[in-house]
PDB file of C-alpha atoms in Angstrom:
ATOM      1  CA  UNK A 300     162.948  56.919 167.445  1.00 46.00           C
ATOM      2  CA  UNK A 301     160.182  59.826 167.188  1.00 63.00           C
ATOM      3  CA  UNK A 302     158.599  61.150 164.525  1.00 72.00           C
ATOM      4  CA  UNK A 303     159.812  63.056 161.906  1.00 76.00           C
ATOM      5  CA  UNK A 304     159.165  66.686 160.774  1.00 84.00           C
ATOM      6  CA  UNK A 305     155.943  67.487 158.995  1.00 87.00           C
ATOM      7  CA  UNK A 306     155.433  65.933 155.804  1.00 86.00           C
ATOM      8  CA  UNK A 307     159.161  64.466 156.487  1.00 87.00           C
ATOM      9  CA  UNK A 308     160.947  67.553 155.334  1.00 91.00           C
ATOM     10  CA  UNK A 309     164.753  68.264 156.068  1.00 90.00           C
ATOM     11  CA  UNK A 310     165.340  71.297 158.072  1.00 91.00           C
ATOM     12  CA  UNK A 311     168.884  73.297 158.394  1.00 93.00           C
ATOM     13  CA  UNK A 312     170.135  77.002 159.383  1.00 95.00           C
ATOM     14  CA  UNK A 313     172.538  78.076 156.819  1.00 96.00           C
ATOM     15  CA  UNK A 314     174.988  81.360 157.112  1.00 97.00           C
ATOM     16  CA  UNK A 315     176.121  82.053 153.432  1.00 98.00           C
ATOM     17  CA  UNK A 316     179.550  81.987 152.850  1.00 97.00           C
ATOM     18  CA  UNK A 317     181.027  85.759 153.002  1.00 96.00           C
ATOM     19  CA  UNK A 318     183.732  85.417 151.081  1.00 97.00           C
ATOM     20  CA  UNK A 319     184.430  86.425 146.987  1.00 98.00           C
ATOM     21  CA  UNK A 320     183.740  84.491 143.892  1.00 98.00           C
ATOM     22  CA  UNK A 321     185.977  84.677 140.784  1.00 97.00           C
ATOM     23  CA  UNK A 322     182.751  87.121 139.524  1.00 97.00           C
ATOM     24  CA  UNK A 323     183.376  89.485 142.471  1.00 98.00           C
ATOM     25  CA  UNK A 324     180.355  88.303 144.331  1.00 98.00           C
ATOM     26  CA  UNK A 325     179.763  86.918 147.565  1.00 98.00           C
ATOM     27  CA  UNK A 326     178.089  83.678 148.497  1.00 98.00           C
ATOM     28  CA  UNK A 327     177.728  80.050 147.759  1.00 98.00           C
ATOM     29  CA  UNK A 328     178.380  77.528 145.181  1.00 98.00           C
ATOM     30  CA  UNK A 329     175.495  76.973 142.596  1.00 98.00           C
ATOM     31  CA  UNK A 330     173.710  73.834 142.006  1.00 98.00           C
ATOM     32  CA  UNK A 331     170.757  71.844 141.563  1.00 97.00           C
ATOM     33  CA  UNK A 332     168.576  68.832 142.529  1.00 97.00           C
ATOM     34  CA  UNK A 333     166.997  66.095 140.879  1.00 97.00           C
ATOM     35  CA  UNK A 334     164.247  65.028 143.124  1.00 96.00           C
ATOM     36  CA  UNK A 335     163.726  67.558 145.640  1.00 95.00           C
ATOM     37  CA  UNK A 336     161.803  71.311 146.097  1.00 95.00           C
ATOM     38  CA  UNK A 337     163.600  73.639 148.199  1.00 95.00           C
ATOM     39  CA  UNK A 338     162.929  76.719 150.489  1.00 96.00           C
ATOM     40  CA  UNK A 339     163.942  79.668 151.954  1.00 97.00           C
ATOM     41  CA  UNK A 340     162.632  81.324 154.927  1.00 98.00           C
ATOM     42  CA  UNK A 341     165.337  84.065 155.560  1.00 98.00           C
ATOM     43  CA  UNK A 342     166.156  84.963 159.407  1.00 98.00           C
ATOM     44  CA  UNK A 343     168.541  87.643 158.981  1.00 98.00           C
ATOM     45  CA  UNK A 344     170.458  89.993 156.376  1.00 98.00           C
ATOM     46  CA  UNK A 345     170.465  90.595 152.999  1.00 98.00           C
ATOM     47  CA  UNK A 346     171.130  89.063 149.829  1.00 98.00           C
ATOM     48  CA  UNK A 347     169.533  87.132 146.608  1.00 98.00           C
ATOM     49  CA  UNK A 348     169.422  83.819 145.312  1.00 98.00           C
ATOM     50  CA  UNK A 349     170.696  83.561 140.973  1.00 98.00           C
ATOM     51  CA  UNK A 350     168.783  80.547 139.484  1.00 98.00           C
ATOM     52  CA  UNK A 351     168.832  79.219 136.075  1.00 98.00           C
ATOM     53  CA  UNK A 352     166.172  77.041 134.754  1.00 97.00           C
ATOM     54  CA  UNK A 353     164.282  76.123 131.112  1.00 96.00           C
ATOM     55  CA  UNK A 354     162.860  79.340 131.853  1.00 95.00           C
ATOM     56  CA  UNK A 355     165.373  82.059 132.130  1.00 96.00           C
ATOM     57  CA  UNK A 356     167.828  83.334 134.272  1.00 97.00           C
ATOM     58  CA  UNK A 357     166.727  85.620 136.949  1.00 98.00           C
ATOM     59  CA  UNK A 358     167.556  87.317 140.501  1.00 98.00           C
ATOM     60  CA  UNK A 359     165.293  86.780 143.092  1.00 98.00           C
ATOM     61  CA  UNK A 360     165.813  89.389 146.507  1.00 98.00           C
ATOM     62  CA  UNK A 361     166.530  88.256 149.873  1.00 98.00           C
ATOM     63  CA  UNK A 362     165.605  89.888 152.767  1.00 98.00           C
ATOM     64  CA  UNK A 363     164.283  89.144 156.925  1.00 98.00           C
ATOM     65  CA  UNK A 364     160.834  87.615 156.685  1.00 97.00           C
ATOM     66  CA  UNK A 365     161.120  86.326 152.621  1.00 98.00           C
ATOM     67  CA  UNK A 366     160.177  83.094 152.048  1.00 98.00           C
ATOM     68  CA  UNK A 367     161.169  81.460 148.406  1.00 98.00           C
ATOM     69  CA  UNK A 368     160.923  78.417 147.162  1.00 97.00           C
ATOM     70  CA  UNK A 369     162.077  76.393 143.476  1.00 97.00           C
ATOM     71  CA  UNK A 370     161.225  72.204 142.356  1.00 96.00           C
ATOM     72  CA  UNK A 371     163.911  69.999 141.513  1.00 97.00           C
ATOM     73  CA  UNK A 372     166.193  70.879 138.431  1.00 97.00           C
ATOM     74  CA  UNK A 373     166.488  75.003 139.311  1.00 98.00           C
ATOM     75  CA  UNK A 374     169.971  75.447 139.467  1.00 98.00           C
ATOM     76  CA  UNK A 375     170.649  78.118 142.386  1.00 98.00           C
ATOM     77  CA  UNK A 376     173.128  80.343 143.986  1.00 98.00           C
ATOM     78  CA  UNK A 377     172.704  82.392 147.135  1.00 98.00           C
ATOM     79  CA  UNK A 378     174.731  85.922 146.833  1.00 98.00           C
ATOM     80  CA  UNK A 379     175.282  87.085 150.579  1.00 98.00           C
ATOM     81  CA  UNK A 380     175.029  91.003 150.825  1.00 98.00           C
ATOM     82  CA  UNK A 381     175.705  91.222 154.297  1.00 98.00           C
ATOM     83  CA  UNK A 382     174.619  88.662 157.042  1.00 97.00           C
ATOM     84  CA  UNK A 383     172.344  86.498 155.020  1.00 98.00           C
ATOM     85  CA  UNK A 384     171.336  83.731 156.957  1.00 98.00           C
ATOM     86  CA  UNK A 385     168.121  81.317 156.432  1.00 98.00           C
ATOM     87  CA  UNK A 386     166.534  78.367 157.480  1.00 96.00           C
ATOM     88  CA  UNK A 387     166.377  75.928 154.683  1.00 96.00           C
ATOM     89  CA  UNK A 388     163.732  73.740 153.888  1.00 94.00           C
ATOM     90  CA  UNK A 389     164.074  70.545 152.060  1.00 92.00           C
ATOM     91  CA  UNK A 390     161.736  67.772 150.796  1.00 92.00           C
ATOM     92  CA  UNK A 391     162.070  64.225 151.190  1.00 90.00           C
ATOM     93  CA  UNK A 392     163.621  63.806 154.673  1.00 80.00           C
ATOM     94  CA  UNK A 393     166.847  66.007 153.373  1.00 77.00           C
ATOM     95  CA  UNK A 394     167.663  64.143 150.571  1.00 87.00           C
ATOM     96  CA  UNK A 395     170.270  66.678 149.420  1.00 83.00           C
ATOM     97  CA  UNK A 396     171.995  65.763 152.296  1.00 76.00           C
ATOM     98  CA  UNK A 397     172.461  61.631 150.712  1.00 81.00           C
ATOM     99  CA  UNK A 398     173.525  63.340 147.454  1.00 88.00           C
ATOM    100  CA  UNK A 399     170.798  65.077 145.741  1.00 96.00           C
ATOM    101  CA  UNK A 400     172.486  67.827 144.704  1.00 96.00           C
ATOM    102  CA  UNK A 401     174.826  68.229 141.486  1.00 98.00           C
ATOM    103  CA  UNK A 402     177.364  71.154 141.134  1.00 98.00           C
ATOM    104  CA  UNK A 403     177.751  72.916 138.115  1.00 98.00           C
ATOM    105  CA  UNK A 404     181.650  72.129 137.267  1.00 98.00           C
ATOM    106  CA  UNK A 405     182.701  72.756 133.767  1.00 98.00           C
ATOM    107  CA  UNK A 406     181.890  69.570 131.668  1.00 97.00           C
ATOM    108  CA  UNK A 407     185.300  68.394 131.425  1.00 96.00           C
ATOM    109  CA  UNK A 408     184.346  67.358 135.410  1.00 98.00           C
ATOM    110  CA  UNK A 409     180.958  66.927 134.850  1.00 98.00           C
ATOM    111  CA  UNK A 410     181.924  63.958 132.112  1.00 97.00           C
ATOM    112  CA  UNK A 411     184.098  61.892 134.417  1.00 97.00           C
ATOM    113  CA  UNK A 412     182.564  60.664 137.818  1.00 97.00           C
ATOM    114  CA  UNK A 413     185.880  60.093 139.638  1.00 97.00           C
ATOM    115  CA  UNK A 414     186.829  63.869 138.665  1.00 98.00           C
ATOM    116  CA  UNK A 415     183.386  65.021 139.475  1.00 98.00           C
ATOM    117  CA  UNK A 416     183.931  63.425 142.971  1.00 96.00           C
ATOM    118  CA  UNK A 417     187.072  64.668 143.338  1.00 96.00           C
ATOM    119  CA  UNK A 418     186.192  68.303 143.160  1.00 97.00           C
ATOM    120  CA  UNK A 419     183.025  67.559 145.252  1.00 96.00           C
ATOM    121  CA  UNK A 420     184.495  66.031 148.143  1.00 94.00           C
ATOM    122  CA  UNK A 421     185.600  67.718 151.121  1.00 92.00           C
ATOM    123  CA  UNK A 422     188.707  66.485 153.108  1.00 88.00           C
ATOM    124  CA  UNK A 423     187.651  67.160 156.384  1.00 79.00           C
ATOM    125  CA  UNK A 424     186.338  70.273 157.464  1.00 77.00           C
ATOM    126  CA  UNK A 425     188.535  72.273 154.852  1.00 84.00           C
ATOM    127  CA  UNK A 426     187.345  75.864 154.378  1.00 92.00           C
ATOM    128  CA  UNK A 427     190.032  76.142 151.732  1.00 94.00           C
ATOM    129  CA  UNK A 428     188.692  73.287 149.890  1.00 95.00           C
ATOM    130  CA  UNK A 429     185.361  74.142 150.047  1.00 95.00           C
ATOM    131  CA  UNK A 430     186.268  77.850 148.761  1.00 97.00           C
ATOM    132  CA  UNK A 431     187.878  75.800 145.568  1.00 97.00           C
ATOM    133  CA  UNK A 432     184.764  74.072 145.399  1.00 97.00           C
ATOM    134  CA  UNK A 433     182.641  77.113 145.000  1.00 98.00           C
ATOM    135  CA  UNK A 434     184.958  78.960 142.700  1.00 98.00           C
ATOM    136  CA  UNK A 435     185.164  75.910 139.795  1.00 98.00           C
ATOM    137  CA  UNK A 436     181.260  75.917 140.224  1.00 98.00           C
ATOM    138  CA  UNK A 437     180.877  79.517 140.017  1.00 98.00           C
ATOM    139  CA  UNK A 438     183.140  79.815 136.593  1.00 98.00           C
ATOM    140  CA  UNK A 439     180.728  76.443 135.262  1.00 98.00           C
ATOM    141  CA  UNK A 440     177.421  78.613 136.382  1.00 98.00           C
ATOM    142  CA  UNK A 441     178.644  82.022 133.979  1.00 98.00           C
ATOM    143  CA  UNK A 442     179.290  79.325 131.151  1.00 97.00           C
ATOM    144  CA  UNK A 443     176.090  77.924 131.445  1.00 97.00           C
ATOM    145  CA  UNK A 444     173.976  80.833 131.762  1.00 97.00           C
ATOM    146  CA  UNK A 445     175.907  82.407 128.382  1.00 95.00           C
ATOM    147  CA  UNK A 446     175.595  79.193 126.674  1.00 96.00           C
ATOM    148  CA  UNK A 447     172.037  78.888 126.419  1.00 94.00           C
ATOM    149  CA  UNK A 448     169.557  76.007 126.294  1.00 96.00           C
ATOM    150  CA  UNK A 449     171.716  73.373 124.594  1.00 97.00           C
ATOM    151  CA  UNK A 450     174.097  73.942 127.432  1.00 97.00           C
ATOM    152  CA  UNK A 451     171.586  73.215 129.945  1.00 98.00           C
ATOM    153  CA  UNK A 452     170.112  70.681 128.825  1.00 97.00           C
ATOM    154  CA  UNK A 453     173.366  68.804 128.423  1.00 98.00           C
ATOM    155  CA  UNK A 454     174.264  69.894 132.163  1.00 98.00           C
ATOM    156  CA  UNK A 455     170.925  68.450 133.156  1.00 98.00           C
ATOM    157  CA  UNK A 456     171.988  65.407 130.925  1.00 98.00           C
ATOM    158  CA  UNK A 457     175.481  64.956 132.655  1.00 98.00           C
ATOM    159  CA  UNK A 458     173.575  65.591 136.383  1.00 98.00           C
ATOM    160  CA  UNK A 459     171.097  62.385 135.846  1.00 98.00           C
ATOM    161  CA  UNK A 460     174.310  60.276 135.519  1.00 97.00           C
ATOM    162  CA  UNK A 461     176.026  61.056 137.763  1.00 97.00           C
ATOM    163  CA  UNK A 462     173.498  60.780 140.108  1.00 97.00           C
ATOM    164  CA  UNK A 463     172.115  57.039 138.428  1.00 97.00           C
ATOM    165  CA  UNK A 464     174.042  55.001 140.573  1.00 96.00           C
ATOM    166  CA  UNK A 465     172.629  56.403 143.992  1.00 95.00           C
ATOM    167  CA  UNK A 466     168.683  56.024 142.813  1.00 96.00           C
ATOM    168  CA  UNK A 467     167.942  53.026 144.780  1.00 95.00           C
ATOM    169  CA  UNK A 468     168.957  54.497 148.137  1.00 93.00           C
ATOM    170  CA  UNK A 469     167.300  57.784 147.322  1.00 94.00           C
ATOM    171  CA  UNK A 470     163.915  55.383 147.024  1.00 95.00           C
ATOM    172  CA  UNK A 471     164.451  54.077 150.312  1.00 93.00           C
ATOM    173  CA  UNK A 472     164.741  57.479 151.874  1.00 91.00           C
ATOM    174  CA  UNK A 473     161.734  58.580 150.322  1.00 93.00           C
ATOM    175  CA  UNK A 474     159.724  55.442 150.507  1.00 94.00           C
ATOM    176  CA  UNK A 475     160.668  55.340 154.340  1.00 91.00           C
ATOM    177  CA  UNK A 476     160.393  59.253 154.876  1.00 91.00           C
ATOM    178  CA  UNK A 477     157.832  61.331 152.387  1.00 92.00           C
ATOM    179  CA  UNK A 478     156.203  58.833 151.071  1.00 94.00           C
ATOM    180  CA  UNK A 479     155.288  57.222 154.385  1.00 93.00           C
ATOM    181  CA  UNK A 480     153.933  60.145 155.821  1.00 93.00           C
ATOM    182  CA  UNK A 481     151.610  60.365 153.079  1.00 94.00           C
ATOM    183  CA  UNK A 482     150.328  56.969 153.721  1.00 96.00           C
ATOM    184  CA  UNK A 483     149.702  57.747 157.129  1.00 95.00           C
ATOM    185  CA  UNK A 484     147.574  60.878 156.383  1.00 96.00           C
ATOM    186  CA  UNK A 485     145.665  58.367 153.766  1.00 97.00           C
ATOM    187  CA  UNK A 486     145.270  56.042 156.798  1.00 97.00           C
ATOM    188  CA  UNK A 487     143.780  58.853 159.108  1.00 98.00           C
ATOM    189  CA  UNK A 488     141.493  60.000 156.730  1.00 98.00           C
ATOM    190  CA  UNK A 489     140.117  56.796 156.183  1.00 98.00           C
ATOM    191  CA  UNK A 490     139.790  55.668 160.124  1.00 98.00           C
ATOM    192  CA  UNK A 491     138.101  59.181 160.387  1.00 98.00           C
ATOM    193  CA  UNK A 492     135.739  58.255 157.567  1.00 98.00           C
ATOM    194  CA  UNK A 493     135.057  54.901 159.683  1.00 98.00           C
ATOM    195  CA  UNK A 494     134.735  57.297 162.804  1.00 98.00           C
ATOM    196  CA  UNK A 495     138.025  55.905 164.281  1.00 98.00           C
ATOM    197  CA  UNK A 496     140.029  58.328 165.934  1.00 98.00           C
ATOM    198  CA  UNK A 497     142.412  56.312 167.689  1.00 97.00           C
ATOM    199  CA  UNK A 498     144.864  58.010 166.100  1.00 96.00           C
ATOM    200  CA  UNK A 499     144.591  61.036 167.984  1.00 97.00           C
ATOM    201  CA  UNK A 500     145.372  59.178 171.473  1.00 97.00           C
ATOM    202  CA  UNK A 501     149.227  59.455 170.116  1.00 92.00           C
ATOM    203  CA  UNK A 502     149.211  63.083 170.496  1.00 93.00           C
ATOM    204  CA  UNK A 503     152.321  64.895 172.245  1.00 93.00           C
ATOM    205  CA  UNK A 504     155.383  67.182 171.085  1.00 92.00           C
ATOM    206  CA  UNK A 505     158.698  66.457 170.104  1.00 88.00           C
ATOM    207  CA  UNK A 506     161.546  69.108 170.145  1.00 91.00           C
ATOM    208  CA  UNK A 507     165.226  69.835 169.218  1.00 85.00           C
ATOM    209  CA  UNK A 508     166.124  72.526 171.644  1.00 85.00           C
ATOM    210  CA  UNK A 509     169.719  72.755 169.539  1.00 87.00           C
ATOM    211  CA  UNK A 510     171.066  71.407 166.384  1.00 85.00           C
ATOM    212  CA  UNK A 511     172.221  68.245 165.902  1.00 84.00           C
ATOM    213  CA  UNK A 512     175.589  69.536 163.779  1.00 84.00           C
ATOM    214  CA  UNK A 513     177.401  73.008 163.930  1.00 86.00           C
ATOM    215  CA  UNK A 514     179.161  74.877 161.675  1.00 85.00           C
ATOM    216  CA  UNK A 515     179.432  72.113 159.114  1.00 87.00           C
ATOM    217  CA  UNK A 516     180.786  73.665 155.458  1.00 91.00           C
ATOM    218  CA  UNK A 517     177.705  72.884 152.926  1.00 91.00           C
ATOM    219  CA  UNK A 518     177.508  73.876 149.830  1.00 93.00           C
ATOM    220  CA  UNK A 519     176.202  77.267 150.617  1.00 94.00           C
ATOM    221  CA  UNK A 520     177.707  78.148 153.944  1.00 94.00           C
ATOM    222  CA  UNK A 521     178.012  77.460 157.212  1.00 93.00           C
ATOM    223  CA  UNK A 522     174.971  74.251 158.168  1.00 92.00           C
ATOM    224  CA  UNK A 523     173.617  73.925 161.533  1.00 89.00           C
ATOM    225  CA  UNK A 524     171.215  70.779 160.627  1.00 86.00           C
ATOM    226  CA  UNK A 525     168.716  69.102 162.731  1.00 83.00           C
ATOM    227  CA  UNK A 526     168.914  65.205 162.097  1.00 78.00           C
ATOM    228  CA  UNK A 527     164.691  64.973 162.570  1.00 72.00           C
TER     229      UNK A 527
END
């Protein structure tokens, strides 16, 4: 097995859904994550990302050559304008992919982790089903950005549930990903302070000339990931 990405990030290509919310607009389903930053270095076309946090509401522009980027508990939707595609960044060796990541259902879901799976889960490769997914997200997203900060904080509330059960795995990931490639720059920078530099004997390249997975439906769009 080689090394992982710098810093033992999660990489992807995502093409925004271009099909029409129950709002009128077009794009992905909004949610959040718990332990993990995101970021946005957009390739192609035009759009914005909606995100909700203890701070406000607000509408960030997407265009060729942006790079954004939110911490955990940002609750985001990408609106595709036309060809919006980006390559996502993700901390913690793609944790989102083991489940970081909590949709923003109406609470009636969000209250009841069989429903909540339910409406999460894809069967297969269903575009229909994903579509569903996006639209019952969507219509929790307006409620929570009219309902103010009671309502969020009870969304962020229900999220840390739901999510309790899957902690210890998530501290694997991240004590065998992230936090291991911090302890290895910790255990450079002291062999370099002992004028070891054996380290640097290990040099060499590593590359993905394609992605792993094609066309997968995320939560977004269409995922090309990289499994680094």
């Amino acid at each position: 097995m080689g090394s992982p990405l710098p810093g033992a990030v999660g990489i992807s290509k995502l093409s925004v859904y271009d099909t029409t919310a129950p709002d009128g607009l077009v794009g992905g389903t909004p949610h959040l994550h718990l332990t993990c930053s995101e970021g946005y270095v957009v390739i192609a076309g035009a759009g914005h990302v909606q995100t909700l946090a203890t701070s406000g509401y607000a509408e960030t522009p997407l265009r060729p050559g942006t790079v954004a980027w939110f911490p955990p508990g940002t609750i985001h939707r990408l609106v595709n304008e036309g060809g919006l595609q980006i390559v996502v960044i993700m901390q913690n060796s793609g944790l989102p992919e083991a489940g970081d990541a909590v949709m923003t259902f109406p609470p009636g879901v969000l209250a009841d982790a069989g429903a909540y799976q339910a409406a999460a889960t894809l069967p297969g490769d269903d575009v229909t089903a994903a579509y569903r997914r996006r639209d019952l997200a969507v219509t929790g997203f307006l409620a929570l950005r009219g309902g103010g900060p009671e309502a969020l904080a009870e969304f962020h509330a229900a999220a840390a549930r739901l999510v309790a059960p899957k902690l210890p795995e998530w501290r694997k990931r991240w004590a065998d990903g992230a936090l291991q490639a911090a302890a290895d720059t910790g255990r450079q920078l002291d062999a370099l302070e002992r004028g070891d530099h054996s380290h640097l004997a290990a040099g060499g390249i590593e590359v993905r000339p394609a992605p792993s997975e094609h066309g997968r439906h995320g939560m977004c769009g269409l995922l090309d990931t990289y499994h680094v």
